[in-house]
């Protein structure tokens, strides 16, 4: 409820069109739906084209299905991240047109057409093993209405591969760079382009990688400018932030 | 054995009602039962209404069943935390009325009626995935004789959901706040209410969450006052501490 | 502004006693004072007897003095924690009756009489080197209107010292236990009493103490129940939480 | 040297306007100036209005002065971050109109007029102690040609202060949120607005803050969307990234 | 080969009883057996009564069996630690009288009678879940010829249980204390007795226990004197060191 | 493309032998093959005798097989590290002569004869459990054309075993030392020989080993000179680096 | 108060020689002296020849002097560890014969003759920079009545230096090994001798030494048997434990 | 003493040219000089041209001077690393021709002419602030008889600077790469050249750099091959290892 709506409500109270009790109820009640196991945030549906999002990890397939069933009533697009195949199959029982991406571990339900942006987001990966996280970012960005260009396996160990695809990267409006191991790719790209870069460390690696800590620290300490960082393996967060920036 | 009991014993020694040897035995022997694999603390049974507690993790189902069988003799209520379904089924063989809560992983045996407190403990969770730890806290508090109000899924990402349920939280005598991810909910509640808050970080999250380290540090560093913290996922500890405070 | 006040305001709008613009202003404006370098929270002053609190670390003595000068207008008691002697001397220029505690690094300005609680808070320290943090807790609790009993240097290395003072500890309503090194004291006390214990790890120690990490982990992992923990060296937080509980 | 320039150069080689040796020289030589202790990057000067930047920490005042003297020849604006007063005074010897900001530890030399953007960047701080880092971000953004609005001391411990200034934050194109202690502010703002948020953890805090690690983890684990993170205390990086986004 | 043996050898070379080549061979060759996958140390067999030891973790059952088969030739007692049941069954094929302890995960082969020491080692555990590590320590000590007394489940949460068994602990020559969770038990015992204490942290616990890091730090930082520490879960190491001390 | 090739190309452009467009294409295009899921680096094949390398962890068996199928076209030797048996069996379907080493988890395809170096690399292991990593190093070095000598199980706990094999170690041109547990072996060898030592920490150990962190820190802090370190369990990296040095 | 004393007391109560109140007082009161800032443990003085110990770090020189003045009344030997020269000079004012060791940072007051043990403790250091911690251990051991042999600078980087002094080490009853950097020396000695080894990691080193964490982990993970570990830089603890063992 | 020398000695014993006692003395005594505070390793002097090395950190200026005075007798070149100006001035009193490098913190005494190698070592730095560590590496390498080429300030943030100097790097026999911040430079160079690369992380950086931990992890996790790593800031170690390799 924004300032104008508050003012309107108050005008109506003054004019007697709305009772004090009703106004109090509206001022107190905020837009969410309480379904016992979750308090679903209804805010986002107001913004046309935005999907509803469920973070599936740590939820049972029954919980996920119940949340989806409530969301379906509003006829929005729905995105479930970190979803197992089992969760997907449970949801399929109540929604025939749900799609599952094995690599990205995403559930997608398309109820509304998505208009793609003109400018695009480049999703760049350092290695083949980073594809899973990159795909989560790409699918998120696409479902939020962004054009996405994927650039695959251009890590710094063979930097000439990067230069061959630099044009695609340079012409993007926002760049997501996904890298595991030592995570040096965002620094190198950051020194070559002047676009906002969202760096995503992945847990790909072994030994002193410590589950993605190594590339996370690399990216946070980057001496190149224009780089901001999201959590390890957080493809969704990168896709979401890139989408907000791409649509500014 | 408290001070009065020591004095009484000494009086009896003086009057010859108790021999020196017997008095020495009583002074030396303290109230516990040695059953080989465990030394069961008999202290708690003195306090009427308090359940006996078994921390089941790291114990075999046979060990758990043996400990329960000893405890059953005293006819107290019994709480087993972090119990597997297998442990529950082993205990069921010797105690028909044992209950199992799948979400909270608790075994409960009710042998005595529990009188509920008038004032209540609010158990607030940031997300659906934190429900398991919250339920352990709630069940613990209830078995110790406290009224409990649950507030679910009001994390800071949609803070209006919190404001809609603030009254329930404000009217509690003690508040338990359970949160994973970044664990910011206790700080926000701490800035809004003036009741003791027990913050419980959960291991819900991924990447730089480091198994609950992130919300643990958040809660310890909270700039809001009135917040104290228990171990990651320690729903039992929060429920126990809240119970002591609620009954002051 | 609580629910009743919102209702009253709306009634007045309805009756034409308050204009829409004014009501909007009140609903929008919340009780704080913006002084450029800080946004002072005016909430607390409503609650009679509560001091205003300034966390002095990281603020220049000029900033501290400026904040104090604004606070002084409301004639409340004022507590400055982690204050240097320099900050104290700067404040003394504008407030003659300010007191400084060298050990606790606190600035205290008493403008109103403080009524002491009947029940008391025990502040227990493991070693002489923990006295500084303990004193911060004790001064905080006293300024918030609590009676405080101090128990000094009863760490587990000579546990008989603890038993000699157990009565003072047992009769408190809340117990603050301050310990550095390995921080085992709260666990031992937690096994002996049944009162809420607030454990404060201190950075006293060396080597694998890691600036208080060792006692912090000890306290979080305590197998004794009824213990909650605050940040390393956070005497103020312990005193504040203990005060809320003591006044329940 | 972009693709068009390469093509042009090749055309000239073909037409004999440029010799092979010269073309080779141009292709090999890239725009930097080698001054022995540093290899100054000349790329940035091409982009009108962008200042040259020196990271002063770990450089002697003589090194800084030498680098500035080379940069001055190009008549650009110059920004020195993390500069000591001694460095400033050394630079003042060779450039009279250099400015020093004690709080932000920045050296600024204005040689060209800076046109401010219409849209603005909001720089929000949780506490007074975070002002130093926030000011580095704000000065950086301003020198890069952005309008900046500062919102001070609205941390989550008194969340009503935040709501009072929410309009300024909501109307920004990009939001920088600077927070130490537990660093929960970005999460709360992230749940209230739909603009890109750049979160800056600061090393303000003590104990289990671990030099800013606590707020860093909080921000990386934020359950609110649209938040990306820069290094601890990295005001410059936040200002730079926000500038790129604000100018998209 | 000790100094006397070197001298003897040289005497023989001088007297022509041993050729230069042979002496060189003896000086170069040291007592070990190379079996391809391992270089078995033959030193220990010299010391009568000492068992041969195999650390089984990370070795395949075939490797373990092969090493045992070589050791069997010398007719010594053999101890395998951290052995799976599968490894035990593989060894049983070549040695009928091998024993397996499920709790301690030890393989024991007794080929020589073991004379027990008069003085004894006390093995004290804080909780039932620490029994596995304690048993590894006890079995090790016994196989090395020490009398062992076990004291079970006397952790600090119910410290009266400890006092009831203090005599057994005080009369030991060496004390092994095994504790998980917060690991405070060695500190308390260290304040009560004046015997060498070997503290063994276990990985029993959860959350901020970090796989035994918490009790490890507690024990290293103990303010009680006379405590030394071995690696997390290292029951064998504690048993071995205690044995050396007990036999001094 | 090296400097000479650039010059040649330019000469041809000048002489009209190559068109501007074609030259541009060559300057822009670099030697890699884009196969969708990976961008295969073609650089290495130029250097005769060098195998192509696939890091198999985190790739599906189908992805590995697809990459191998592309590589096979160039008729080089191929090395796959960290390969599961399943991956091996998938590759076997398209290449009959592929070999699998269970211990080292390597896939090897020999398409060209490998000439062994005269000087050799010594691969030394501290314990039997380190053999897996050592074998990865040895196989890598051999496939790159180096003679390898293996020295097994000569850890510092029985240092006489090391002295017995010191000659083999001393006569190597490069020494790889693989050690888990406390990782002290490289320091001891470093004090005895004057050859480059590449130390490989392994994740063998338990408790405060922290997955290889302990030997990693040991090796990095070695007070012996001539030691450099690779990542935990990185046998391949050690073999590769040793190969480069051996062939200098 | 031991068992016999309790029995005697009870006999006297029975015989009327001691009143109930007095007996209660004795049973309640334990042997310590409360001096406000500290609770001095009087237990130790019973054991003839044992010095009183003050850990000086974190105490002001006035506090130290006050504690010494109380201790002096009992005419025992006194040891102050981690004492600054300032503390020493403060103590000198009240005790003329106090000695200060600059290297070990110890204050020693000899009031009683100390009889040296026949068997000796070897204190071995890896490098010159470890001498300070080693000296603290040696002085502690000597003041507790042990003969001490020092072996200096025999770290593993030049292992032949160790072999030259092995006899002194082998003939000790207990061995203290002090090492910083990678801390490998105890492992090597542990493989050569069969005496109890107390390993002391020091904070000597840099970079990934992390203030002594590296040698601490090395020592805890040692694959040699018979090694136990004390806290980083804890020379006193090593000297104390070695003394207990040497006197068994 | 190598194998031949042992054989010769034995021959002489056999022939009666050397007595048993003398031979025993030689076999037992190894080449070091015991000067009380240090056991100076005489091994290195045998190898002509190698300097003696003193690690000065943690040693007093008097200790350093004493060690130098002993070394001077052998007329070798001497290198002191991590030396303060005070240490240099103390040494100057006993050796007039000692040189001090302020940047590298090295003391150098040249007593013998050093012949430079034909092949050279490239010492590459990412930023100006890394120069100190790089200079320590370069001076070490030079004093050990290597030609050194320095390449300064070519970090990945402006990668074109690197390409401009790639020829110098490619033509080296060994490459030392020194980098702080995120430490990505070795990975990029490793993808471009095929020479052994010794990566040196520096403690240059702030925030989540954690004193060089970030670049250390980056380098250990490098996906480029041929990179080995030394300790943070360990310029000496890099120079030493590079020297051994360069002279193979």
JSON list of N, CA, C and O in Angstrom, two decimals, chain A residues 217-218 220-222, chain D residues 216 231-232, chain G residues 210, chain H residues 179-183 201-217 232:
[
{"chain": "A", "resi": 217, "resn": "UNK", "atom": "N", "xyz": [36.10, -15.57, -2.41]},
{"chain": "A", "resi": 217, "resn": "UNK", "atom": "CA", "xyz": [37.09, -14.59, -1.95]},
{"chain": "A", "resi": 217, "resn": "UNK", "atom": "C", "xyz": [37.75, -13.90, -3.14]},
{"chain": "A", "resi": 217, "resn": "UNK", "atom": "O", "xyz": [37.99, -12.70, -3.14]},
{"chain": "A", "resi": 218, "resn": "UNK", "atom": "N", "xyz": [38.08, -14.69, -4.17]},
{"chain": "A", "resi": 218, "resn": "UNK", "atom": "CA", "xyz": [38.68, -14.10, -5.37]},
{"chain": "A", "resi": 218, "resn": "UNK", "atom": "C", "xyz": [37.81, -12.98, -5.91]},
{"chain": "A", "resi": 218, "resn": "UNK", "atom": "O", "xyz": [38.29, -11.89, -6.21]},
{"chain": "A", "resi": 220, "resn": "UNK", "atom": "N", "xyz": [35.35, -11.26, -4.44]},
{"chain": "A", "resi": 220, "resn": "UNK", "atom": "CA", "xyz": [35.21, -10.12, -3.53]},
{"chain": "A", "resi": 220, "resn": "UNK", "atom": "C", "xyz": [36.45, -9.25, -3.53]},
{"chain": "A", "resi": 220, "resn": "UNK", "atom": "O", "xyz": [36.37, -8.04, -3.35]},
{"chain": "A", "resi": 221, "resn": "UNK", "atom": "N", "xyz": [37.60, -9.84, -3.74]},
{"chain": "A", "resi": 221, "resn": "UNK", "atom": "CA", "xyz": [38.86, -9.10, -3.71]},
{"chain": "A", "resi": 221, "resn": "UNK", "atom": "C", "xyz": [39.31, -8.60, -5.07]},
{"chain": "A", "resi": 221, "resn": "UNK", "atom": "O", "xyz": [40.41, -8.10, -5.21]},
{"chain": "A", "resi": 222, "resn": "UNK", "atom": "N", "xyz": [38.44, -8.76, -6.07]},
{"chain": "A", "resi": 222, "resn": "UNK", "atom": "CA", "xyz": [38.85, -8.40, -7.43]},
{"chain": "A", "resi": 222, "resn": "UNK", "atom": "C", "xyz": [39.38, -6.98, -7.51]},
{"chain": "A", "resi": 222, "resn": "UNK", "atom": "O", "xyz": [38.79, -6.04, -6.99]},
{"chain": "D", "resi": 216, "resn": "UNK", "atom": "N", "xyz": [29.43, -9.51, 6.03]},
{"chain": "D", "resi": 216, "resn": "UNK", "atom": "CA", "xyz": [29.66, -10.03, 4.68]},
{"chain": "D", "resi": 216, "resn": "UNK", "atom": "C", "xyz": [28.83, -11.29, 4.46]},
{"chain": "D", "resi": 216, "resn": "UNK", "atom": "O", "xyz": [28.12, -11.42, 3.45]},
{"chain": "D", "resi": 231, "resn": "UNK", "atom": "N", "xyz": [33.38, -6.17, -1.48]},
{"chain": "D", "resi": 231, "resn": "UNK", "atom": "CA", "xyz": [34.29, -6.52, -0.39]},
{"chain": "D", "resi": 231, "resn": "UNK", "atom": "C", "xyz": [34.03, -5.66, 0.85]},
{"chain": "D", "resi": 231, "resn": "UNK", "atom": "O", "xyz": [33.50, -4.54, 0.75]},
{"chain": "D", "resi": 232, "resn": "UNK", "atom": "N", "xyz": [34.43, -6.16, 2.00]},
{"chain": "D", "resi": 232, "resn": "UNK", "atom": "CA", "xyz": [34.35, -5.42, 3.26]},
{"chain": "D", "resi": 232, "resn": "UNK", "atom": "C", "xyz": [35.02, -4.06, 3.13]},
{"chain": "D", "resi": 232, "resn": "UNK", "atom": "O", "xyz": [36.14, -3.97, 2.65]},
{"chain": "G", "resi": 210, "resn": "UNK", "atom": "N", "xyz": [49.11, -18.27, 10.27]},
{"chain": "G", "resi": 210, "resn": "UNK", "atom": "CA", "xyz": [47.92, -17.86, 11.00]},
{"chain": "G", "resi": 210, "resn": "UNK", "atom": "C", "xyz": [48.13, -17.90, 12.52]},
{"chain": "G", "resi": 210, "resn": "UNK", "atom": "O", "xyz": [47.36, -18.49, 13.26]},
{"chain": "H", "resi": 179, "resn": "UNK", "atom": "N", "xyz": [51.36, -11.65, -6.52]},
{"chain": "H", "resi": 179, "resn": "UNK", "atom": "CA", "xyz": [50.09, -10.94, -6.61]},
{"chain": "H", "resi": 179, "resn": "UNK", "atom": "C", "xyz": [49.34, -10.97, -5.29]},
{"chain": "H", "resi": 179, "resn": "UNK", "atom": "O", "xyz": [49.28, -11.99, -4.62]},
{"chain": "H", "resi": 180, "resn": "UNK", "atom": "N", "xyz": [48.74, -9.81, -4.94]},
{"chain": "H", "resi": 180, "resn": "UNK", "atom": "CA", "xyz": [47.89, -9.72, -3.77]},
{"chain": "H", "resi": 180, "resn": "UNK", "atom": "C", "xyz": [46.44, -9.64, -4.20]},
{"chain": "H", "resi": 180, "resn": "UNK", "atom": "O", "xyz": [46.06, -10.30, -5.16]},
{"chain": "H", "resi": 181, "resn": "UNK", "atom": "N", "xyz": [45.63, -8.85, -3.54]},
{"chain": "H", "resi": 181, "resn": "UNK", "atom": "CA", "xyz": [44.21, -8.71, -3.87]},
{"chain": "H", "resi": 181, "resn": "UNK", "atom": "C", "xyz": [43.60, -10.10, -4.16]},
{"chain": "H", "resi": 181, "resn": "UNK", "atom": "O", "xyz": [43.62, -10.93, -3.29]},
{"chain": "H", "resi": 182, "resn": "UNK", "atom": "N", "xyz": [43.08, -10.32, -5.37]},
{"chain": "H", "resi": 182, "resn": "UNK", "atom": "CA", "xyz": [42.47, -11.62, -5.65]},
{"chain": "H", "resi": 182, "resn": "UNK", "atom": "C", "xyz": [43.46, -12.61, -6.25]},
{"chain": "H", "resi": 182, "resn": "UNK", "atom": "O", "xyz": [43.14, -13.79, -6.40]},
{"chain": "H", "resi": 183, "resn": "UNK", "atom": "N", "xyz": [44.66, -12.19, -6.61]},
{"chain": "H", "resi": 183, "resn": "UNK", "atom": "CA", "xyz": [45.71, -13.12, -7.01]},
{"chain": "H", "resi": 183, "resn": "UNK", "atom": "C", "xyz": [45.46, -13.89, -8.28]},
{"chain": "H", "resi": 183, "resn": "UNK", "atom": "O", "xyz": [45.91, -15.03, -8.43]},
{"chain": "H", "resi": 201, "resn": "UNK", "atom": "N", "xyz": [51.48, -15.47, -3.25]},
{"chain": "H", "resi": 201, "resn": "UNK", "atom": "CA", "xyz": [50.41, -14.57, -2.79]},
{"chain": "H", "resi": 201, "resn": "UNK", "atom": "C", "xyz": [50.98, -13.54, -1.82]},
{"chain": "H", "resi": 201, "resn": "UNK", "atom": "O", "xyz": [51.88, -13.85, -1.05]},
{"chain": "H", "resi": 202, "resn": "UNK", "atom": "N", "xyz": [50.48, -12.32, -1.88]},
{"chain": "H", "resi": 202, "resn": "UNK", "atom": "CA", "xyz": [50.93, -11.32, -0.90]},
{"chain": "H", "resi": 202, "resn": "UNK", "atom": "C", "xyz": [49.77, -10.92, 0.00]},
{"chain": "H", "resi": 202, "resn": "UNK", "atom": "O", "xyz": [48.61, -11.13, -0.33]},
{"chain": "H", "resi": 203, "resn": "UNK", "atom": "N", "xyz": [50.11, -10.34, 1.12]},
{"chain": "H", "resi": 203, "resn": "UNK", "atom": "CA", "xyz": [49.08, -9.92, 2.07]},
{"chain": "H", "resi": 203, "resn": "UNK", "atom": "C", "xyz": [48.51, -8.55, 1.71]},
{"chain": "H", "resi": 203, "resn": "UNK", "atom": "O", "xyz": [47.83, -7.93, 2.51]},
{"chain": "H", "resi": 204, "resn": "UNK", "atom": "N", "xyz": [48.77, -8.08, 0.49]},
{"chain": "H", "resi": 204, "resn": "UNK", "atom": "CA", "xyz": [48.23, -6.80, 0.03]},
{"chain": "H", "resi": 204, "resn": "UNK", "atom": "C", "xyz": [46.74, -6.96, -0.24]},
{"chain": "H", "resi": 204, "resn": "UNK", "atom": "O", "xyz": [46.33, -7.85, -0.99]},
{"chain": "H", "resi": 205, "resn": "UNK", "atom": "N", "xyz": [45.95, -6.10, 0.34]},
{"chain": "H", "resi": 205, "resn": "UNK", "atom": "CA", "xyz": [44.50, -6.16, 0.17]},
{"chain": "H", "resi": 205, "resn": "UNK", "atom": "C", "xyz": [43.82, -5.77, 1.46]},
{"chain": "H", "resi": 205, "resn": "UNK", "atom": "O", "xyz": [44.45, -5.31, 2.40]},
{"chain": "H", "resi": 206, "resn": "UNK", "atom": "N", "xyz": [42.51, -5.96, 1.52]},
{"chain": "H", "resi": 206, "resn": "UNK", "atom": "CA", "xyz": [41.78, -5.58, 2.74]},
{"chain": "H", "resi": 206, "resn": "UNK", "atom": "C", "xyz": [40.50, -6.39, 2.79]},
{"chain": "H", "resi": 206, "resn": "UNK", "atom": "O", "xyz": [40.17, -7.12, 1.87]},
{"chain": "H", "resi": 207, "resn": "UNK", "atom": "N", "xyz": [39.79, -6.26, 3.88]},
{"chain": "H", "resi": 207, "resn": "UNK", "atom": "CA", "xyz": [38.49, -6.93, 4.03]},
{"chain": "H", "resi": 207, "resn": "UNK", "atom": "C", "xyz": [38.61, -8.42, 3.90]},
{"chain": "H", "resi": 207, "resn": "UNK", "atom": "O", "xyz": [39.37, -9.05, 4.64]},
{"chain": "H", "resi": 208, "resn": "UNK", "atom": "N", "xyz": [37.87, -9.01, 2.97]},
{"chain": "H", "resi": 208, "resn": "UNK", "atom": "CA", "xyz": [37.84, -10.46, 2.83]},
{"chain": "H", "resi": 208, "resn": "UNK", "atom": "C", "xyz": [39.12, -11.01, 2.20]},
{"chain": "H", "resi": 208, "resn": "UNK", "atom": "O", "xyz": [39.13, -12.14, 1.71]},
{"chain": "H", "resi": 209, "resn": "UNK", "atom": "N", "xyz": [40.17, -10.24, 2.20]},
{"chain": "H", "resi": 209, "resn": "UNK", "atom": "CA", "xyz": [41.47, -10.72, 1.75]},
{"chain": "H", "resi": 209, "resn": "UNK", "atom": "C", "xyz": [42.09, -11.59, 2.83]},
{"chain": "H", "resi": 209, "resn": "UNK", "atom": "O", "xyz": [42.82, -12.54, 2.54]},
{"chain": "H", "resi": 210, "resn": "UNK", "atom": "N", "xyz": [41.77, -11.26, 4.08]},
{"chain": "H", "resi": 210, "resn": "UNK", "atom": "CA", "xyz": [42.22, -12.03, 5.24]},
{"chain": "H", "resi": 210, "resn": "UNK", "atom": "C", "xyz": [43.73, -12.27, 5.23]},
{"chain": "H", "resi": 210, "resn": "UNK", "atom": "O", "xyz": [44.20, -13.39, 5.32]},
{"chain": "H", "resi": 211, "resn": "UNK", "atom": "N", "xyz": [44.47, -11.17, 5.06]},
{"chain": "H", "resi": 211, "resn": "UNK", "atom": "CA", "xyz": [45.92, -11.25, 5.17]},
{"chain": "H", "resi": 211, "resn": "UNK", "atom": "C", "xyz": [46.60, -12.12, 4.14]},
{"chain": "H", "resi": 211, "resn": "UNK", "atom": "O", "xyz": [47.64, -12.72, 4.40]},
{"chain": "H", "resi": 212, "resn": "UNK", "atom": "N", "xyz": [46.01, -12.20, 2.96]},
{"chain": "H", "resi": 212, "resn": "UNK", "atom": "CA", "xyz": [46.63, -12.96, 1.88]},
{"chain": "H", "resi": 212, "resn": "UNK", "atom": "C", "xyz": [45.98, -14.31, 1.65]},
{"chain": "H", "resi": 212, "resn": "UNK", "atom": "O", "xyz": [46.34, -15.02, 0.71]},
{"chain": "H", "resi": 213, "resn": "UNK", "atom": "N", "xyz": [45.01, -14.67, 2.48]},
{"chain": "H", "resi": 213, "resn": "UNK", "atom": "CA", "xyz": [44.34, -15.95, 2.30]},
{"chain": "H", "resi": 213, "resn": "UNK", "atom": "C", "xyz": [43.63, -16.02, 0.95]},
{"chain": "H", "resi": 213, "resn": "UNK", "atom": "O", "xyz": [43.67, -17.05, 0.27]},
{"chain": "H", "resi": 214, "resn": "UNK", "atom": "N", "xyz": [43.02, -14.90, 0.53]},
{"chain": "H", "resi": 214, "resn": "UNK", "atom": "CA", "xyz": [42.28, -14.90, -0.74]},
{"chain": "H", "resi": 214, "resn": "UNK", "atom": "C", "xyz": [43.19, -15.25, -1.92]},
{"chain": "H", "resi": 214, "resn": "UNK", "atom": "O", "xyz": [42.91, -16.20, -2.66]},
{"chain": "H", "resi": 215, "resn": "UNK", "atom": "N", "xyz": [44.30, -14.51, -2.14]},
{"chain": "H", "resi": 215, "resn": "UNK", "atom": "CA", "xyz": [45.15, -14.89, -3.28]},
{"chain": "H", "resi": 215, "resn": "UNK", "atom": "C", "xyz": [45.79, -16.27, -3.10]},
{"chain": "H", "resi": 215, "resn": "UNK", "atom": "O", "xyz": [46.03, -16.97, -4.09]},
{"chain": "H", "resi": 216, "resn": "UNK", "atom": "N", "xyz": [46.07, -16.67, -1.88]},
{"chain": "H", "resi": 216, "resn": "UNK", "atom": "CA", "xyz": [46.63, -18.01, -1.65]},
{"chain": "H", "resi": 216, "resn": "UNK", "atom": "C", "xyz": [45.66, -19.07, -2.18]},
{"chain": "H", "resi": 216, "resn": "UNK", "atom": "O", "xyz": [46.05, -19.96, -2.93]},
{"chain": "H", "resi": 217, "resn": "UNK", "atom": "N", "xyz": [44.39, -18.96, -1.80]},
{"chain": "H", "resi": 217, "resn": "UNK", "atom": "CA", "xyz": [43.40, -19.94, -2.26]},
{"chain": "H", "resi": 217, "resn": "UNK", "atom": "C", "xyz": [43.24, -19.87, -3.78]},
{"chain": "H", "resi": 217, "resn": "UNK", "atom": "O", "xyz": [43.14, -20.88, -4.46]},
{"chain": "H", "resi": 232, "resn": "UNK", "atom": "N", "xyz": [52.33, -17.13, 1.75]},
{"chain": "H", "resi": 232, "resn": "UNK", "atom": "CA", "xyz": [52.02, -15.71, 1.62]},
{"chain": "H", "resi": 232, "resn": "UNK", "atom": "C", "xyz": [53.26, -14.86, 1.93]},
{"chain": "H", "resi": 232, "resn": "UNK", "atom": "O", "xyz": [53.91, -15.08, 2.96]}
]
